[in-house]
Amino acid sequence: MKKLIYILFFVSCLGCATQLKAANAVAEANIAYHEGDYHNAVRLYQQALKEGTSMELCFNLGNAYYRIGNVPQAILYYEKAKKMSPMNDDVRHNIDIARAKTIDKMPAETELFFMQWCRGIQGLMSIDKWAKMAVIAFGVALLLFLAYLFMGNMLVRRVSFYASMSLLLLSAFGNFFAWQRKTILANHDAAIVMKEVVSVKLSPTLKSADACIIHEGTKVSVTDHDMKDWLGIRLSDGREGWVQSKDVEEI
């Protein structure tokens, strides 16, 4: 028993030390950024990312990259931030500013209103918060349903029943949005071009004819991961082809 307590204590201390290290790196990076030492800020933000990611960290790293003129990396980390918080106005604004500096002027990605609405709602909270809300809602719904079964007062029973059903519905939505956020964050269905000029090939081989030419900072949808060293991609204007995986970085 004592050994188990020591192990748990050690793991807890290790977790706290890791969080403290990341927090210190972020604090130092923020100071470097505000002092105009953007290269050092990039290094420190990258160091903090090794301990864990967040929307704020990716956004700040994108800002630091933009300040040193590395637009592709800035767009990459802005897009990572947007993936975690799709409705954040600051992130979307900075993406537009960074994209204005790219060569390829692609049409805006279109999405059904329902999908935009769904993404906006699921982006309001993290996976853990949606899951906690679902569990709490289910627990309270269960208590209210027991009140419906055993209370004698008809008004209390009626209120308990409808409140219980409402909370069960809320729990279902919480589980759905937690699952949706987990799926979105796990999927790498988009990428940013990192190389200055990239030839999009008609087939996954260097000898293939070019479908088109794209430039650094361009966002592409990833349609195929199955070929070694190659990714199938689609541009927002509908053109498709293959690029070498080393020329892009997935979001």
Tab-separated table of C-alpha atoms in Angstrom:
chain	number	residue	atom	x	y	z
A	1	MET	CA	0.000	0.000	0.000
A	2	LYS	CA	2.799	2.408	0.909
A	3	LYS	CA	4.568	1.614	-2.365
A	4	LEU	CA	1.406	2.467	-4.323
A	5	ILE	CA	1.086	5.782	-2.458
A	6	TYR	CA	4.719	6.618	-3.246
A	7	ILE	CA	4.164	5.812	-6.937
A	8	LEU	CA	1.028	7.967	-7.106
A	9	PHE	CA	2.826	10.796	-5.331
A	10	PHE	CA	5.767	10.556	-7.759
A	11	VAL	CA	3.476	10.570	-10.808
A	12	SER	CA	1.587	13.561	-9.396
A	13	CYS	CA	4.835	15.468	-8.764
A	14	LEU	CA	6.053	14.615	-12.260
A	15	GLY	CA	2.816	15.941	-13.781
A	16	CYS	CA	3.071	19.162	-11.758
A	17	ALA	CA	6.703	19.615	-12.792
A	18	THR	CA	5.778	19.172	-16.468
A	19	GLN	CA	2.953	21.715	-16.206
A	20	LEU	CA	5.247	24.158	-14.388
A	21	LYS	CA	7.929	23.753	-17.052
A	22	ALA	CA	5.405	24.452	-19.828
A	23	ALA	CA	3.984	27.448	-17.950
A	24	ASN	CA	7.475	28.888	-17.464
A	25	ALA	CA	8.288	28.441	-21.149
A	26	VAL	CA	5.054	30.212	-22.150
A	27	ALA	CA	5.711	33.052	-19.697
A	28	GLU	CA	9.264	33.504	-21.023
A	29	ALA	CA	7.981	33.342	-24.612
A	30	ASN	CA	5.367	36.011	-23.899
A	31	ILE	CA	8.046	38.283	-22.427
A	32	ALA	CA	10.329	37.711	-25.428
A	33	TYR	CA	7.444	38.449	-27.813
A	34	HIS	CA	6.509	41.712	-26.096
A	35	GLU	CA	10.167	42.741	-26.085
A	36	GLY	CA	10.374	42.159	-29.839
A	37	ASP	CA	12.654	39.108	-29.587
A	38	TYR	CA	10.450	37.086	-31.933
A	39	HIS	CA	12.970	34.374	-32.858
A	40	ASN	CA	13.453	33.544	-29.186
A	41	ALA	CA	9.684	33.644	-28.678
A	42	VAL	CA	9.255	31.062	-31.466
A	43	ARG	CA	11.834	28.804	-29.818
A	44	LEU	CA	10.170	29.058	-26.412
A	45	TYR	CA	6.637	28.569	-27.751
A	46	GLN	CA	7.839	25.473	-29.622
A	47	GLN	CA	9.400	24.232	-26.394
A	48	ALA	CA	6.084	24.723	-24.580
A	49	LEU	CA	4.252	22.824	-27.340
A	50	LYS	CA	6.248	19.695	-26.491
A	51	GLU	CA	4.511	19.648	-23.095
A	52	GLY	CA	1.011	20.151	-24.506
A	53	THR	CA	-0.956	22.248	-26.957
A	54	SER	CA	-3.744	24.807	-26.697
A	55	MET	CA	-5.503	27.329	-28.894
A	56	GLU	CA	-3.751	30.250	-27.183
A	57	LEU	CA	-0.311	28.676	-27.556
A	58	CYS	CA	-0.783	27.948	-31.278
A	59	PHE	CA	-2.190	31.443	-31.842
A	60	ASN	CA	0.762	33.106	-30.095
A	61	LEU	CA	3.223	30.943	-32.007
A	62	GLY	CA	1.502	31.930	-35.247
A	63	ASN	CA	1.892	35.590	-34.289
A	64	ALA	CA	5.594	35.099	-33.550
A	65	TYR	CA	6.178	33.359	-36.883
A	66	TYR	CA	4.319	36.145	-38.681
A	67	ARG	CA	6.537	38.744	-37.008
A	68	ILE	CA	9.704	37.081	-38.330
A	69	GLY	CA	8.217	36.866	-41.826
A	70	ASN	CA	7.599	33.107	-41.886
A	71	VAL	CA	4.104	33.266	-43.361
A	72	PRO	CA	3.631	29.510	-44.058
A	73	GLN	CA	4.394	28.592	-40.437
A	74	ALA	CA	2.205	31.466	-39.221
A	75	ILE	CA	-0.728	30.176	-41.277
A	76	LEU	CA	-0.090	26.615	-40.089
A	77	TYR	CA	-0.337	27.559	-36.421
A	78	TYR	CA	-3.258	29.923	-36.984
A	79	GLU	CA	-5.059	27.008	-38.643
A	80	LYS	CA	-4.188	24.741	-35.718
A	81	ALA	CA	-5.650	27.375	-33.386
A	82	LYS	CA	-8.762	27.623	-35.565
A	83	LYS	CA	-9.149	23.850	-35.436
A	84	MET	CA	-9.364	24.080	-31.643
A	85	SER	CA	-11.525	27.223	-31.591
A	86	PRO	CA	-13.286	27.516	-34.982
A	87	MET	CA	-15.352	30.606	-34.145
A	88	ASN	CA	-12.566	32.720	-32.608
A	89	ASP	CA	-12.645	36.083	-34.420
A	90	ASP	CA	-9.009	36.968	-33.658
A	91	VAL	CA	-7.767	33.709	-35.148
A	92	ARG	CA	-9.896	34.054	-38.275
A	93	HIS	CA	-8.829	37.691	-38.702
A	94	ASN	CA	-5.125	36.819	-38.470
A	95	ILE	CA	-5.559	33.971	-40.957
A	96	ASP	CA	-7.013	36.456	-43.446
A	97	ILE	CA	-4.109	38.871	-42.878
A	98	ALA	CA	-1.500	36.117	-43.350
A	99	ARG	CA	-3.221	34.691	-46.437
A	100	ALA	CA	-3.164	38.136	-48.051
A	101	LYS	CA	0.624	37.744	-48.198
A	102	THR	CA	0.523	34.438	-50.111
A	103	ILE	CA	0.835	34.175	-53.888
A	104	ASP	CA	-2.071	31.819	-54.570
A	105	LYS	CA	-5.409	33.599	-54.168
A	106	MET	CA	-7.753	30.674	-53.678
A	107	PRO	CA	-11.523	31.040	-53.302
A	108	ALA	CA	-12.854	30.833	-49.766
A	109	GLU	CA	-13.861	27.388	-48.562
A	110	THR	CA	-17.609	26.940	-48.584
A	111	GLU	CA	-19.478	24.996	-45.921
A	112	LEU	CA	-23.156	24.322	-45.342
A	113	PHE	CA	-24.771	26.581	-42.732
A	114	PHE	CA	-25.686	23.554	-40.616
A	115	MET	CA	-22.048	22.381	-40.560
A	116	GLN	CA	-20.844	25.878	-39.632
A	117	TRP	CA	-23.418	25.995	-36.832
A	118	CYS	CA	-22.349	22.555	-35.578
A	119	ARG	CA	-18.643	23.431	-35.639
A	120	GLY	CA	-19.348	26.693	-33.857
A	121	ILE	CA	-21.187	24.976	-31.008
A	122	GLN	CA	-18.696	22.124	-30.550
A	123	GLY	CA	-15.860	24.651	-30.528
A	124	LEU	CA	-17.313	26.447	-27.519
A	125	MET	CA	-15.818	23.914	-25.100
A	126	SER	CA	-13.029	21.350	-24.960
A	127	ILE	CA	-13.569	17.582	-25.185
A	128	ASP	CA	-13.208	17.221	-21.397
A	129	LYS	CA	-15.724	19.987	-20.676
A	130	TRP	CA	-18.318	18.531	-23.060
A	131	ALA	CA	-17.821	15.082	-21.499
A	132	LYS	CA	-18.104	16.441	-17.934
A	133	MET	CA	-21.262	18.320	-18.837
A	134	ALA	CA	-22.728	15.137	-20.320
A	135	VAL	CA	-21.946	13.095	-17.185
A	136	ILE	CA	-23.326	15.744	-14.804
A	137	ALA	CA	-26.478	16.178	-16.903
A	138	PHE	CA	-27.022	12.410	-16.949
A	139	GLY	CA	-26.535	12.138	-13.172
A	140	VAL	CA	-29.006	14.940	-12.416
A	141	ALA	CA	-31.456	13.481	-14.955
A	142	LEU	CA	-31.298	10.150	-13.136
A	143	LEU	CA	-32.037	11.804	-9.777
A	144	LEU	CA	-34.969	13.720	-11.254
A	145	PHE	CA	-36.355	10.552	-12.808
A	146	LEU	CA	-36.205	8.842	-9.410
A	147	ALA	CA	-38.104	11.819	-7.999
A	148	TYR	CA	-40.705	11.319	-10.745
A	149	LEU	CA	-41.074	7.654	-9.784
A	150	PHE	CA	-41.338	8.060	-6.019
A	151	MET	CA	-42.741	11.525	-5.293
A	152	GLY	CA	-46.433	11.771	-4.488
A	153	ASN	CA	-47.066	15.350	-5.577
A	154	MET	CA	-48.267	15.354	-9.230
A	155	LEU	CA	-46.795	18.784	-10.000
A	156	VAL	CA	-43.379	17.737	-8.700
A	157	ARG	CA	-43.597	14.477	-10.663
A	158	ARG	CA	-44.500	16.303	-13.869
A	159	VAL	CA	-41.714	18.885	-13.494
A	160	SER	CA	-39.218	16.149	-12.579
A	161	PHE	CA	-40.158	14.074	-15.624
A	162	TYR	CA	-39.804	16.865	-18.178
A	163	ALA	CA	-36.622	18.202	-16.552
A	164	SER	CA	-35.183	14.688	-16.563
A	165	MET	CA	-35.940	14.229	-20.282
A	166	SER	CA	-34.420	17.637	-21.073
A	167	LEU	CA	-31.227	16.808	-19.201
A	168	LEU	CA	-30.998	13.415	-20.923
A	169	LEU	CA	-31.178	15.242	-24.235
A	170	LEU	CA	-28.488	17.667	-23.039
A	171	SER	CA	-26.319	14.714	-22.007
A	172	ALA	CA	-26.722	13.173	-25.467
A	173	PHE	CA	-25.689	16.462	-27.113
A	174	GLY	CA	-22.704	16.736	-24.766
A	175	ASN	CA	-21.509	13.254	-25.727
A	176	PHE	CA	-22.055	14.010	-29.412
A	177	PHE	CA	-20.067	17.249	-29.341
A	178	ALA	CA	-17.263	15.632	-27.286
A	179	TRP	CA	-17.048	12.854	-29.889
A	180	GLN	CA	-17.174	15.392	-32.731
A	181	ARG	CA	-14.356	17.490	-31.248
A	182	LYS	CA	-12.217	14.391	-30.693
A	183	THR	CA	-12.784	13.313	-34.306
A	184	ILE	CA	-11.973	16.751	-35.746
A	185	LEU	CA	-8.780	17.151	-33.706
A	186	ALA	CA	-7.622	13.621	-34.604
A	187	ASN	CA	-8.233	14.035	-38.342
A	188	HIS	CA	-5.465	15.490	-40.503
A	189	ASP	CA	-7.591	16.382	-43.509
A	190	ALA	CA	-5.849	19.644	-44.402
A	191	ALA	CA	-2.290	20.880	-44.820
A	192	ILE	CA	-0.249	24.011	-45.520
A	193	VAL	CA	2.330	24.196	-48.309
A	194	MET	CA	5.765	24.826	-46.759
A	195	LYS	CA	7.966	24.821	-49.862
A	196	GLU	CA	8.316	28.021	-51.893
A	197	VAL	CA	7.038	26.393	-55.123
A	198	VAL	CA	5.348	22.987	-55.332
A	199	SER	CA	4.351	21.058	-58.445
A	200	VAL	CA	1.041	19.272	-58.002
A	201	LYS	CA	1.333	16.007	-59.945
A	202	LEU	CA	-1.406	14.100	-61.773
A	203	SER	CA	-0.166	10.859	-60.182
A	204	PRO	CA	2.118	10.095	-57.197
A	205	THR	CA	5.414	10.025	-59.060
A	206	LEU	CA	8.001	12.661	-59.950
A	207	LYS	CA	7.798	11.643	-63.636
A	208	SER	CA	4.084	12.490	-63.761
A	209	ALA	CA	2.854	15.595	-65.559
A	210	ASP	CA	2.045	18.684	-63.516
A	211	ALA	CA	-1.590	19.359	-62.715
A	212	CYS	CA	-0.724	22.862	-61.490
A	213	ILE	CA	1.798	24.866	-59.477
A	214	ILE	CA	1.107	26.132	-55.952
A	215	HIS	CA	3.153	28.213	-53.552
A	216	GLU	CA	4.027	28.400	-49.869
A	217	GLY	CA	1.232	29.244	-47.455
A	218	THR	CA	-1.527	27.726	-49.581
A	219	LYS	CA	-4.003	25.573	-47.695
A	220	VAL	CA	-4.984	22.258	-49.298
A	221	SER	CA	-7.431	19.527	-48.357
A	222	VAL	CA	-5.818	16.121	-47.903
A	223	THR	CA	-7.815	13.427	-49.701
A	224	ASP	CA	-5.435	10.437	-49.662
A	225	HIS	CA	-2.753	9.287	-47.183
A	226	ASP	CA	-2.237	5.818	-48.670
A	227	MET	CA	0.804	6.396	-50.907
A	228	LYS	CA	4.218	6.446	-49.231
A	229	ASP	CA	5.851	9.903	-49.343
A	230	TRP	CA	2.870	11.337	-51.240
A	231	LEU	CA	-0.438	12.958	-50.311
A	232	GLY	CA	-3.518	13.267	-52.468
A	233	ILE	CA	-4.773	16.847	-52.265
A	234	ARG	CA	-7.620	19.047	-53.440
A	235	LEU	CA	-7.545	22.829	-53.759
A	236	SER	CA	-10.493	25.013	-52.800
A	237	ASP	CA	-11.094	25.749	-56.508
A	238	GLY	CA	-11.679	22.020	-57.147
A	239	ARG	CA	-8.350	21.059	-58.722
A	240	GLU	CA	-6.844	17.798	-57.478
A	241	GLY	CA	-3.498	16.037	-57.626
A	242	TRP	CA	-0.568	14.698	-55.629
A	243	VAL	CA	2.236	16.409	-53.701
A	244	GLN	CA	5.220	15.040	-51.841
A	245	SER	CA	4.438	14.846	-48.136
A	246	LYS	CA	7.719	16.604	-47.279
A	247	ASP	CA	6.524	19.743	-49.106
A	248	VAL	CA	3.495	20.280	-46.866
A	249	GLU	CA	2.718	20.108	-43.159
A	250	GLU	CA	-0.588	18.703	-42.006
A	251	ILE	CA	-2.751	20.758	-39.673
